[in-house]
Short mmCIF file of C-alpha atoms and ligand atoms in Angstrom, two decimals:
data_model
loop_
_atom_site.label_atom_id
_atom_site.label_comp_id
_atom_site.label_asym_id
_atom_site.label_seq_id
_atom_site.Cartn_x
_atom_site.Cartn_y
_atom_site.Cartn_z
CA MET A 594 10.17 2.00 -7.53
CA LYS A 595 11.08 1.47 -11.18
CA ASN A 596 14.08 -0.80 -11.84
CA LYS A 597 17.22 0.75 -13.29
CA GLU A 598 19.37 -1.41 -15.56
CA VAL A 599 23.08 -0.74 -15.94
CA ASP A 600 26.15 -2.57 -17.16
CA TYR A 601 28.09 -1.95 -13.95
CA ILE A 602 27.71 -1.01 -10.30
CA VAL A 603 30.95 0.50 -8.97
CA VAL A 604 31.44 0.68 -5.20
CA GLY A 605 33.86 3.43 -4.08
CA LEU A 606 35.13 6.55 -5.79
CA GLY A 607 38.77 6.99 -4.93
CA LEU A 608 41.48 6.73 -7.60
CA ALA A 609 40.50 3.10 -8.32
CA GLY A 610 36.79 3.88 -8.80
CA LEU A 611 37.66 6.95 -10.86
CA ALA A 612 39.95 4.98 -13.19
CA PHE A 613 37.42 2.19 -13.64
CA SER A 614 34.42 4.43 -14.26
CA ARG A 615 36.40 6.45 -16.80
CA ILE A 616 37.19 3.35 -18.83
CA LEU A 617 33.50 2.41 -18.64
CA GLU A 618 32.58 5.85 -19.97
CA LYS A 619 35.10 5.53 -22.79
CA HIS A 620 33.60 2.19 -23.86
CA LYS A 621 30.05 3.52 -23.57
CA LYS A 622 29.11 1.19 -20.72
CA SER A 623 26.40 2.38 -18.36
CA PHE A 624 27.14 2.47 -14.63
CA ILE A 625 26.21 3.79 -11.22
CA ILE A 626 28.68 4.54 -8.41
CA PHE A 627 28.14 4.24 -4.66
CA GLU A 628 30.30 6.41 -2.40
CA ASP A 629 29.95 6.83 1.37
CA ASN A 630 33.02 8.94 2.32
CA SER A 631 34.21 6.25 4.74
CA GLN A 632 37.80 6.27 3.36
CA ASN A 633 39.90 9.14 2.09
CA ALA A 634 43.33 7.94 0.91
CA SER A 635 42.81 9.47 -2.54
CA LEU A 636 41.66 12.78 -1.05
CA VAL A 637 44.62 13.29 1.31
CA ALA A 638 47.32 11.79 -0.97
CA SER A 639 50.17 14.05 -2.01
CA GLY A 640 49.54 12.76 -5.51
CA MET A 641 53.21 12.38 -6.50
CA TYR A 642 54.26 10.14 -9.35
CA ASN A 643 57.88 9.12 -9.41
CA PRO A 644 59.16 5.99 -11.17
CA VAL A 645 62.33 5.63 -9.03
CA VAL A 646 62.51 3.93 -5.61
CA LEU A 647 64.48 6.54 -3.70
CA LYS A 648 65.76 4.19 -1.00
CA ARG A 649 67.55 1.92 -3.46
CA PHE A 650 67.64 3.85 -6.75
CA THR A 651 65.86 1.06 -8.59
CA PRO A 652 62.88 1.30 -10.97
CA VAL A 653 59.41 1.21 -9.42
CA TRP A 654 57.51 -1.94 -10.41
CA LYS A 655 56.17 -1.58 -14.00
CA ALA A 656 56.52 2.21 -13.72
CA ASN A 657 57.10 2.83 -17.42
CA LEU A 658 54.03 0.80 -18.41
CA GLN A 659 51.92 2.55 -15.79
CA LEU A 660 53.05 6.06 -16.71
CA LYS A 661 52.26 5.38 -20.35
CA GLU A 662 48.62 4.90 -19.31
CA ALA A 663 48.54 7.43 -16.48
CA ILE A 664 49.75 10.62 -18.17
CA PRO A 665 47.20 10.55 -21.06
CA PHE A 666 44.53 9.42 -18.57
CA TYR A 667 44.95 12.58 -16.45
CA GLN A 668 45.31 14.71 -19.59
CA GLU A 669 41.93 13.48 -20.84
CA LEU A 670 40.36 14.31 -17.48
CA GLU A 671 41.82 17.82 -17.71
CA GLN A 672 40.07 18.22 -21.05
CA LEU A 673 36.80 16.72 -19.87
CA LEU A 674 36.60 18.72 -16.64
CA GLN A 675 38.37 21.87 -17.91
CA ASN A 676 40.82 22.10 -15.02
CA ARG A 677 44.51 21.42 -14.44
CA TYR A 678 45.50 18.44 -12.27
CA ASN A 679 48.94 17.36 -13.51
CA HIS A 680 51.81 19.57 -12.37
CA ALA A 681 55.45 18.80 -13.13
CA VAL A 682 57.46 18.77 -9.89
CA ALA A 683 61.17 17.90 -9.80
CA ILE A 684 62.42 15.92 -6.79
CA TYR A 685 65.69 16.61 -4.97
CA LYS A 686 66.90 13.56 -3.06
CA VAL A 687 69.05 14.57 -0.06
CA PHE A 688 72.11 12.27 0.11
CA LYS A 689 73.07 10.83 3.47
CA SER A 690 76.60 9.72 2.55
CA VAL A 691 79.26 9.56 -0.16
CA GLU A 692 78.21 5.95 -0.71
CA GLU A 693 74.70 7.13 -1.61
CA GLN A 694 76.17 9.65 -4.06
CA ASN A 695 78.12 6.82 -5.71
CA ASN A 696 75.04 4.59 -5.89
CA TRP A 697 73.17 7.43 -7.54
CA THR A 698 75.85 7.85 -10.21
CA VAL A 699 75.82 4.11 -10.97
CA ALA A 700 72.00 4.01 -11.16
CA CYS A 701 71.89 6.98 -13.56
CA ASN A 702 73.61 4.84 -16.20
CA LYS A 703 70.87 2.22 -16.20
CA SER A 704 68.68 2.59 -19.27
CA SER A 705 65.45 2.12 -17.27
CA LEU A 706 66.34 5.08 -15.00
CA SER A 707 68.29 7.48 -17.21
CA ASN A 708 65.09 9.21 -18.34
CA TYR A 709 64.43 10.27 -14.74
CA MET A 710 67.74 10.59 -12.88
CA ILE A 711 70.19 13.42 -13.61
CA PRO A 712 73.81 12.26 -13.12
CA GLN A 713 75.33 15.52 -11.81
CA ILE A 714 75.43 15.72 -8.03
CA ILE A 715 74.12 19.09 -6.83
CA ASN A 716 76.57 20.38 -4.23
CA LYS A 717 75.36 23.95 -3.91
CA LYS A 718 73.54 24.85 -0.69
CA ILE A 719 69.79 25.46 -0.82
CA ALA A 720 68.65 28.14 1.62
CA GLY A 721 66.75 26.60 4.53
CA ILE A 722 67.59 22.97 3.67
CA LEU A 723 70.11 20.87 5.61
CA SER A 724 72.49 18.80 3.47
CA ASN A 725 76.05 17.55 4.02
CA PHE A 726 76.37 15.44 0.90
CA GLY A 727 74.36 17.37 -1.66
CA PHE A 728 71.36 16.33 -3.74
CA GLY A 729 70.43 14.14 -6.68
CA ARG A 730 67.77 15.55 -8.99
CA LEU A 731 64.92 13.64 -10.59
CA LYS A 732 63.13 14.88 -13.69
CA ASN A 733 59.90 13.88 -15.45
CA THR A 734 58.23 13.48 -12.08
CA GLY A 735 55.11 15.31 -10.96
CA ARG A 736 52.02 15.62 -8.91
CA ILE A 737 48.33 15.01 -9.59
CA LEU A 738 46.00 17.21 -7.54
CA THR A 739 43.90 14.22 -6.55
CA LYS A 740 41.41 16.01 -4.30
CA LEU A 741 40.65 18.69 -6.86
CA LEU A 742 40.30 16.03 -9.56
CA LEU A 743 37.95 13.85 -7.50
CA ASP A 744 35.88 16.84 -6.39
CA ASP A 745 35.47 17.96 -10.01
CA TYR A 746 34.69 14.44 -11.22
CA LYS A 747 32.09 13.94 -8.46
CA PHE A 748 30.39 17.15 -9.54
CA TYR A 749 30.36 15.92 -13.14
CA LEU A 750 28.94 12.53 -12.09
CA LYS A 751 26.27 14.18 -9.98
CA GLU A 752 25.19 16.30 -12.96
CA CYS A 753 24.93 13.11 -15.04
CA ASN A 754 23.07 11.31 -12.22
CA LEU A 755 25.72 8.61 -12.03
CA ILE A 756 26.62 8.69 -8.33
CA LYS A 757 24.76 7.86 -5.15
CA TYR A 758 26.15 9.14 -1.87
CA GLU A 759 25.27 6.23 0.35
CA ARG A 760 26.96 3.27 1.96
CA PHE A 761 26.80 0.15 -0.16
CA ASN A 762 25.20 -2.52 2.00
CA TYR A 763 26.75 -5.85 0.98
CA HIS A 764 23.97 -7.89 2.58
CA SER A 765 21.36 -6.38 0.28
CA LEU A 766 23.13 -7.61 -2.86
CA LYS A 767 21.42 -10.44 -4.70
CA ILE A 768 23.67 -12.45 -6.97
CA ASN A 769 22.24 -14.38 -9.91
CA LYS A 770 24.08 -16.21 -12.64
CA ASN A 771 24.19 -13.38 -15.18
CA ILE A 772 23.18 -10.32 -13.18
CA VAL A 773 23.38 -8.77 -9.74
CA GLU A 774 20.51 -6.92 -8.08
CA TYR A 775 20.91 -4.16 -5.53
CA LYS A 776 17.74 -2.45 -4.31
CA ASN A 777 16.13 -1.27 -7.58
CA ILE A 778 19.31 -1.60 -9.66
CA ILE A 779 19.99 -4.53 -11.97
CA ALA A 780 23.55 -4.76 -13.26
CA LYS A 781 25.55 -7.15 -15.40
CA ASN A 782 28.60 -6.74 -13.17
CA ILE A 783 29.67 -5.19 -9.89
CA VAL A 784 33.20 -3.88 -9.24
CA PHE A 785 34.41 -3.14 -5.73
CA CYS A 786 36.90 -0.28 -5.33
CA GLU A 787 36.65 0.47 -1.60
CA GLY A 788 40.30 0.95 -0.72
CA PHE A 789 40.84 -0.07 2.89
CA GLY A 790 37.02 -0.37 3.18
CA LEU A 791 37.63 -3.82 1.63
CA ILE A 792 37.97 -5.27 5.12
CA LYS A 793 34.18 -4.92 5.51
CA ASN A 794 33.41 -6.60 2.18
CA PRO A 795 32.26 -10.17 2.91
CA PHE A 796 33.01 -11.32 -0.67
CA PHE A 797 36.64 -10.21 -0.83
CA ASN A 798 37.86 -9.74 2.73
CA TYR A 799 39.75 -13.03 2.55
CA LEU A 800 42.39 -11.08 0.62
CA PRO A 801 45.43 -10.01 2.69
CA MET A 802 45.04 -6.25 2.98
CA GLN A 803 47.21 -4.40 5.49
CA GLU A 804 46.47 -0.95 6.81
CA ALA A 805 49.28 1.51 6.14
CA LYS A 806 47.99 4.66 7.74
CA GLY A 807 49.74 7.84 6.64
CA GLU A 808 49.69 11.27 8.24
CA LEU A 809 50.71 14.58 6.70
CA LEU A 810 51.23 18.13 7.88
CA THR A 811 50.67 21.31 5.93
CA ILE A 812 53.08 24.02 7.05
CA HIS A 813 53.60 27.67 6.26
CA ALA A 814 57.31 28.54 6.05
CA PRO A 815 57.71 32.13 4.78
CA GLU A 816 61.53 31.87 4.55
CA LEU A 817 61.53 28.67 2.51
CA ASN A 818 61.42 29.27 -1.21
CA ILE A 819 61.61 26.09 -3.30
CA ASP A 820 59.54 24.95 -6.26
CA PHE A 821 60.72 21.32 -6.15
CA MET A 822 60.11 18.51 -3.68
CA ILE A 823 62.80 17.70 -1.12
CA LYS A 824 63.02 14.01 -0.25
CA SER A 825 64.84 13.06 2.92
CA SER A 826 63.49 11.11 5.92
CA VAL A 827 60.32 13.08 5.15
CA PHE A 828 59.33 14.93 1.99
CA VAL A 829 58.67 18.64 1.75
CA LEU A 830 56.37 19.39 -1.17
CA PRO A 831 55.70 22.97 -2.33
CA LEU A 832 52.02 23.94 -2.59
CA GLY A 833 52.63 27.60 -3.50
CA ASN A 834 52.74 30.84 -1.46
CA HIS A 835 55.29 29.28 0.97
CA TYR A 836 52.90 26.50 1.98
CA TYR A 837 54.33 22.97 2.01
CA LYS A 838 53.06 19.46 2.59
CA VAL A 839 55.28 17.39 4.87
CA GLY A 840 54.98 13.64 5.12
CA ALA A 841 54.30 10.99 5.45
CA THR A 842 54.18 8.57 8.37
CA PHE A 843 53.61 4.81 8.09
CA ASN A 844 51.58 3.18 10.83
CA TRP A 845 50.73 -0.51 10.39
CA LYS A 846 48.43 -0.83 13.40
CA ASP A 847 46.06 2.13 13.53
CA LYS A 848 42.92 1.54 11.41
CA THR A 849 41.33 4.94 12.16
CA LEU A 850 41.33 8.03 9.98
CA ASN A 851 42.09 10.36 12.92
CA ALA A 852 45.10 12.67 12.82
CA THR A 853 47.17 11.85 15.93
CA GLN A 854 49.58 13.67 18.25
CA GLU A 855 52.14 10.84 17.70
CA GLY A 856 51.97 11.28 13.94
CA LYS A 857 52.41 15.02 14.29
CA GLN A 858 55.39 14.66 16.65
CA GLU A 859 57.09 12.13 14.38
CA LEU A 860 56.84 14.53 11.43
CA ILE A 861 58.05 17.50 13.50
CA ASP A 862 61.08 15.51 14.72
CA LYS A 863 62.00 14.36 11.25
CA LEU A 864 61.42 17.78 9.72
CA SER A 865 63.85 19.34 12.22
CA LYS A 866 66.60 17.35 10.46
CA VAL A 867 65.56 18.56 7.00
CA ILE A 868 64.81 22.29 7.19
CA THR A 869 66.32 25.09 9.28
CA VAL A 870 63.65 27.78 8.89
CA HIS A 871 60.75 28.67 11.16
CA TYR A 872 57.35 27.38 10.22
CA LYS A 873 53.80 27.14 11.46
CA ILE A 874 51.65 24.01 11.20
CA VAL A 875 48.36 24.94 9.54
CA ALA A 876 46.76 21.53 8.99
CA GLN A 877 47.16 17.81 9.61
CA SER A 878 45.52 15.01 7.65
CA ALA A 879 45.45 11.22 7.65
CA GLY A 880 44.36 8.37 5.43
CA ILE A 881 44.87 4.64 5.00
CA ARG A 882 46.82 3.33 2.03
CA PRO A 883 45.23 0.06 0.84
CA THR A 884 48.37 -2.04 0.95
CA VAL A 885 48.73 -5.75 0.18
CA LYS A 886 51.09 -8.28 1.76
CA ASP A 887 53.08 -8.69 -1.48
CA ARG A 888 52.79 -4.98 -2.44
CA ARG A 889 50.92 -5.73 -5.66
CA PRO A 890 47.39 -4.64 -6.63
CA LEU A 891 44.32 -6.83 -6.16
CA VAL A 892 42.56 -7.24 -9.50
CA GLY A 893 40.14 -9.85 -10.78
CA LYS A 894 36.89 -11.77 -10.56
CA HIS A 895 35.51 -13.37 -7.43
CA PRO A 896 36.41 -17.09 -7.25
CA ILE A 897 32.72 -18.10 -7.42
CA HIS A 898 30.65 -15.12 -8.55
CA LYS A 899 32.04 -14.28 -11.98
CA ASN A 900 30.03 -11.06 -12.37
CA MET A 901 31.70 -9.63 -9.26
CA ALA A 902 35.20 -8.13 -9.38
CA ILE A 903 37.72 -6.11 -7.40
CA LEU A 904 40.15 -3.26 -8.14
CA ASN A 905 42.16 -2.49 -5.04
CA GLY A 906 45.56 -2.75 -3.35
CA LEU A 907 47.00 0.37 -4.96
CA GLY A 908 49.19 0.86 -1.88
CA THR A 909 51.48 3.88 -1.91
CA ARG A 910 51.25 4.53 -5.65
CA GLY A 911 47.63 4.83 -6.64
CA VAL A 912 48.27 7.74 -9.02
CA MET A 913 50.47 5.68 -11.34
CA ILE A 914 48.87 2.25 -10.92
CA ALA A 915 45.11 3.01 -11.06
CA PRO A 916 44.68 3.75 -14.81
CA TRP A 917 46.83 0.77 -15.87
CA ALA A 918 45.17 -1.67 -13.44
CA ALA A 919 41.66 -0.44 -14.38
CA LYS A 920 42.41 -1.16 -18.04
CA GLN A 921 43.62 -4.64 -17.15
CA LEU A 922 40.39 -5.35 -15.27
CA PHE A 923 38.10 -3.92 -17.95
CA HIS A 924 39.57 -6.06 -20.75
CA HIS A 925 39.54 -9.08 -18.48
CA LEU A 926 35.81 -8.64 -17.76
CA GLU A 927 34.72 -7.59 -21.23
CA ASN A 928 37.12 -9.44 -23.52
CA ASP A 929 38.33 -12.32 -21.37
CA LYS A 930 41.89 -11.02 -21.61
CA GLU A 931 44.25 -12.64 -19.13
CA LEU A 932 45.34 -10.48 -16.21
CA ASP A 933 48.96 -9.74 -15.44
CA LYS A 934 50.10 -12.64 -13.20
CA GLU A 935 51.33 -10.32 -10.48
CA VAL A 936 48.01 -8.49 -10.05
CA THR A 937 45.44 -11.25 -10.36
CA ILE A 938 43.75 -12.21 -7.11
CA ASN A 939 44.10 -15.86 -8.20
CA ARG A 940 47.44 -15.73 -6.43
CA TYR A 941 45.49 -15.76 -3.15
CA GLN A 942 43.10 -18.55 -4.15
CA LYS A 943 44.35 -20.68 -1.24
CA LEU A 944 43.05 -18.11 1.26
CA PHE A 945 39.52 -18.39 -0.10
CA SER A 946 37.11 -20.74 1.53
CA ASN A 947 33.38 -20.93 0.90
C1 FAD B 318 49.15 10.16 3.50
C2 FAD B 318 49.10 9.51 2.16
C3 FAD B 318 49.90 9.99 1.12
C4 FAD B 318 49.88 9.39 -0.13
N1 FAD B 318 50.64 9.90 -1.14
C5 FAD B 318 50.59 9.33 -2.38
C6 FAD B 318 51.35 9.88 -3.44
O1 FAD B 318 52.05 10.87 -3.30
N2 FAD B 318 51.26 9.27 -4.66
C7 FAD B 318 50.49 8.15 -4.87
O2 FAD B 318 50.44 7.64 -5.99
N3 FAD B 318 49.74 7.62 -3.87
C8 FAD B 318 49.80 8.18 -2.63
N4 FAD B 318 49.07 7.65 -1.61
C9 FAD B 318 48.37 6.39 -1.86
C10 FAD B 318 47.04 6.61 -2.57
O3 FAD B 318 46.33 7.53 -1.84
C11 FAD B 318 46.28 5.29 -2.71
O4 FAD B 318 47.02 4.35 -3.43
C12 FAD B 318 44.96 5.48 -3.45
O5 FAD B 318 44.35 6.67 -3.07
C13 FAD B 318 44.00 4.34 -3.20
O6 FAD B 318 42.83 4.60 -3.92
P1 FAD B 318 41.53 3.69 -3.76
O7 FAD B 318 40.52 4.24 -4.68
O8 FAD B 318 41.91 2.26 -3.88
O9 FAD B 318 41.11 3.88 -2.23
P2 FAD B 318 40.38 5.14 -1.47
O10 FAD B 318 40.98 6.41 -1.89
O11 FAD B 318 40.41 4.77 -0.05
O12 FAD B 318 38.92 5.08 -2.06
C14 FAD B 318 37.99 4.11 -1.70
C15 FAD B 318 36.62 4.76 -1.73
O13 FAD B 318 35.61 3.78 -1.48
C16 FAD B 318 34.63 4.33 -0.62
N5 FAD B 318 33.94 3.23 0.06
C17 FAD B 318 34.50 2.27 0.86
N6 FAD B 318 33.55 1.41 1.28
C18 FAD B 318 32.37 1.82 0.76
C19 FAD B 318 31.01 1.34 0.84
N7 FAD B 318 30.67 0.23 1.52
N8 FAD B 318 30.04 2.03 0.19
C20 FAD B 318 30.34 3.13 -0.54
N9 FAD B 318 31.62 3.63 -0.65
C21 FAD B 318 32.62 2.98 -0.02
C22 FAD B 318 35.44 5.24 0.32
O14 FAD B 318 34.66 6.23 0.93
C23 FAD B 318 36.48 5.83 -0.63
O15 FAD B 318 36.07 7.03 -1.22
C24 FAD B 318 49.04 8.25 -0.36
C25 FAD B 318 48.21 7.81 0.67
C26 FAD B 318 48.23 8.42 1.91
C27 FAD B 318 47.31 7.93 2.98
#
């Protein structure tokens, strides 16, 4: 078989692999992607972007920086693939107490949050939604249709012959000083973007990834008529035609992608305290968020093999973080630019042993 030479091999096409391959395309670097459908966080994700932590009314870590990269990133993909992925969706936070209302009002005055939090407390009742203390409304928030985007991008890659649907076998990788070889492919660099699949990667599985499995329901509620997301102990996200996504659970033990009866029951119980209308469950889905001990992404070069790198640990906020973190990694690899101290995997150097 004839050898194929590329600048990069990319392993995994979730939001991390998508963001990295797009920056490669923009800089005219050649690449090939391997994808084996073993993980699906990016496919099941609700796709929300929201720069406010709704438990504490504080800014999400580096949210403004990330959104500055993310919004144009998705816009460019809309142009490239001729489809719409970014939809503005307001969020209504259900208050649990007067104290929470007061905390909201205080937080609205902070300059980092005032672009997103609306000070007026909404006291009017919303049909079908339970609330004793009203709502706080967030603006400039939205949703990326991640599955549609990835499906369209995969089709585009397939047409360009840039994706192989097969499991990347780590043991077949040969590492030389300036290149890596995998089967008949010779590449200058390899970047791993496997999400929770990282735990099977012998080069990087020393990094402290924790499984944060999440389950979601899709319901049909004909009497519920909202075009914004409700955030309470669960969220209720409108999909159109009275369909809603309800989620999500957090399970720190289960490493499987199966939808479970426990997950379903937890969501049903919580939902009964949020909405009053009848509904029918039409689907259930599950995925594993690639979460890191310190809740920061995993970005950087392997401690020994400098032509091998990782882009992972996007946790619960892959939509906002991926484009920003991919840019960090690209300029680190190509231009020797220093990585943000909080994302570099050097912070876990002590865990690495030969
Ligand atoms: C229920 C749920 C709801 C969520 N909601 C949101 C949300 O509203 N907003 C938000 O920003 N984030 C959300 N997230 C988090 C978000 O999904 C993740 O941060 C993000 O998808 C992680 O992307 P990734 O590319 O790192 O991982 P993944 O999406 O897991 O992608 C990794 C890819 O690598 C492939 N792969 C792995 N190993 C191999 C191998 N050896 N060979 C070939 N391919 C391989 C996998 O098949 C997979 O396609 C949610 C997650 C879940 C589970």
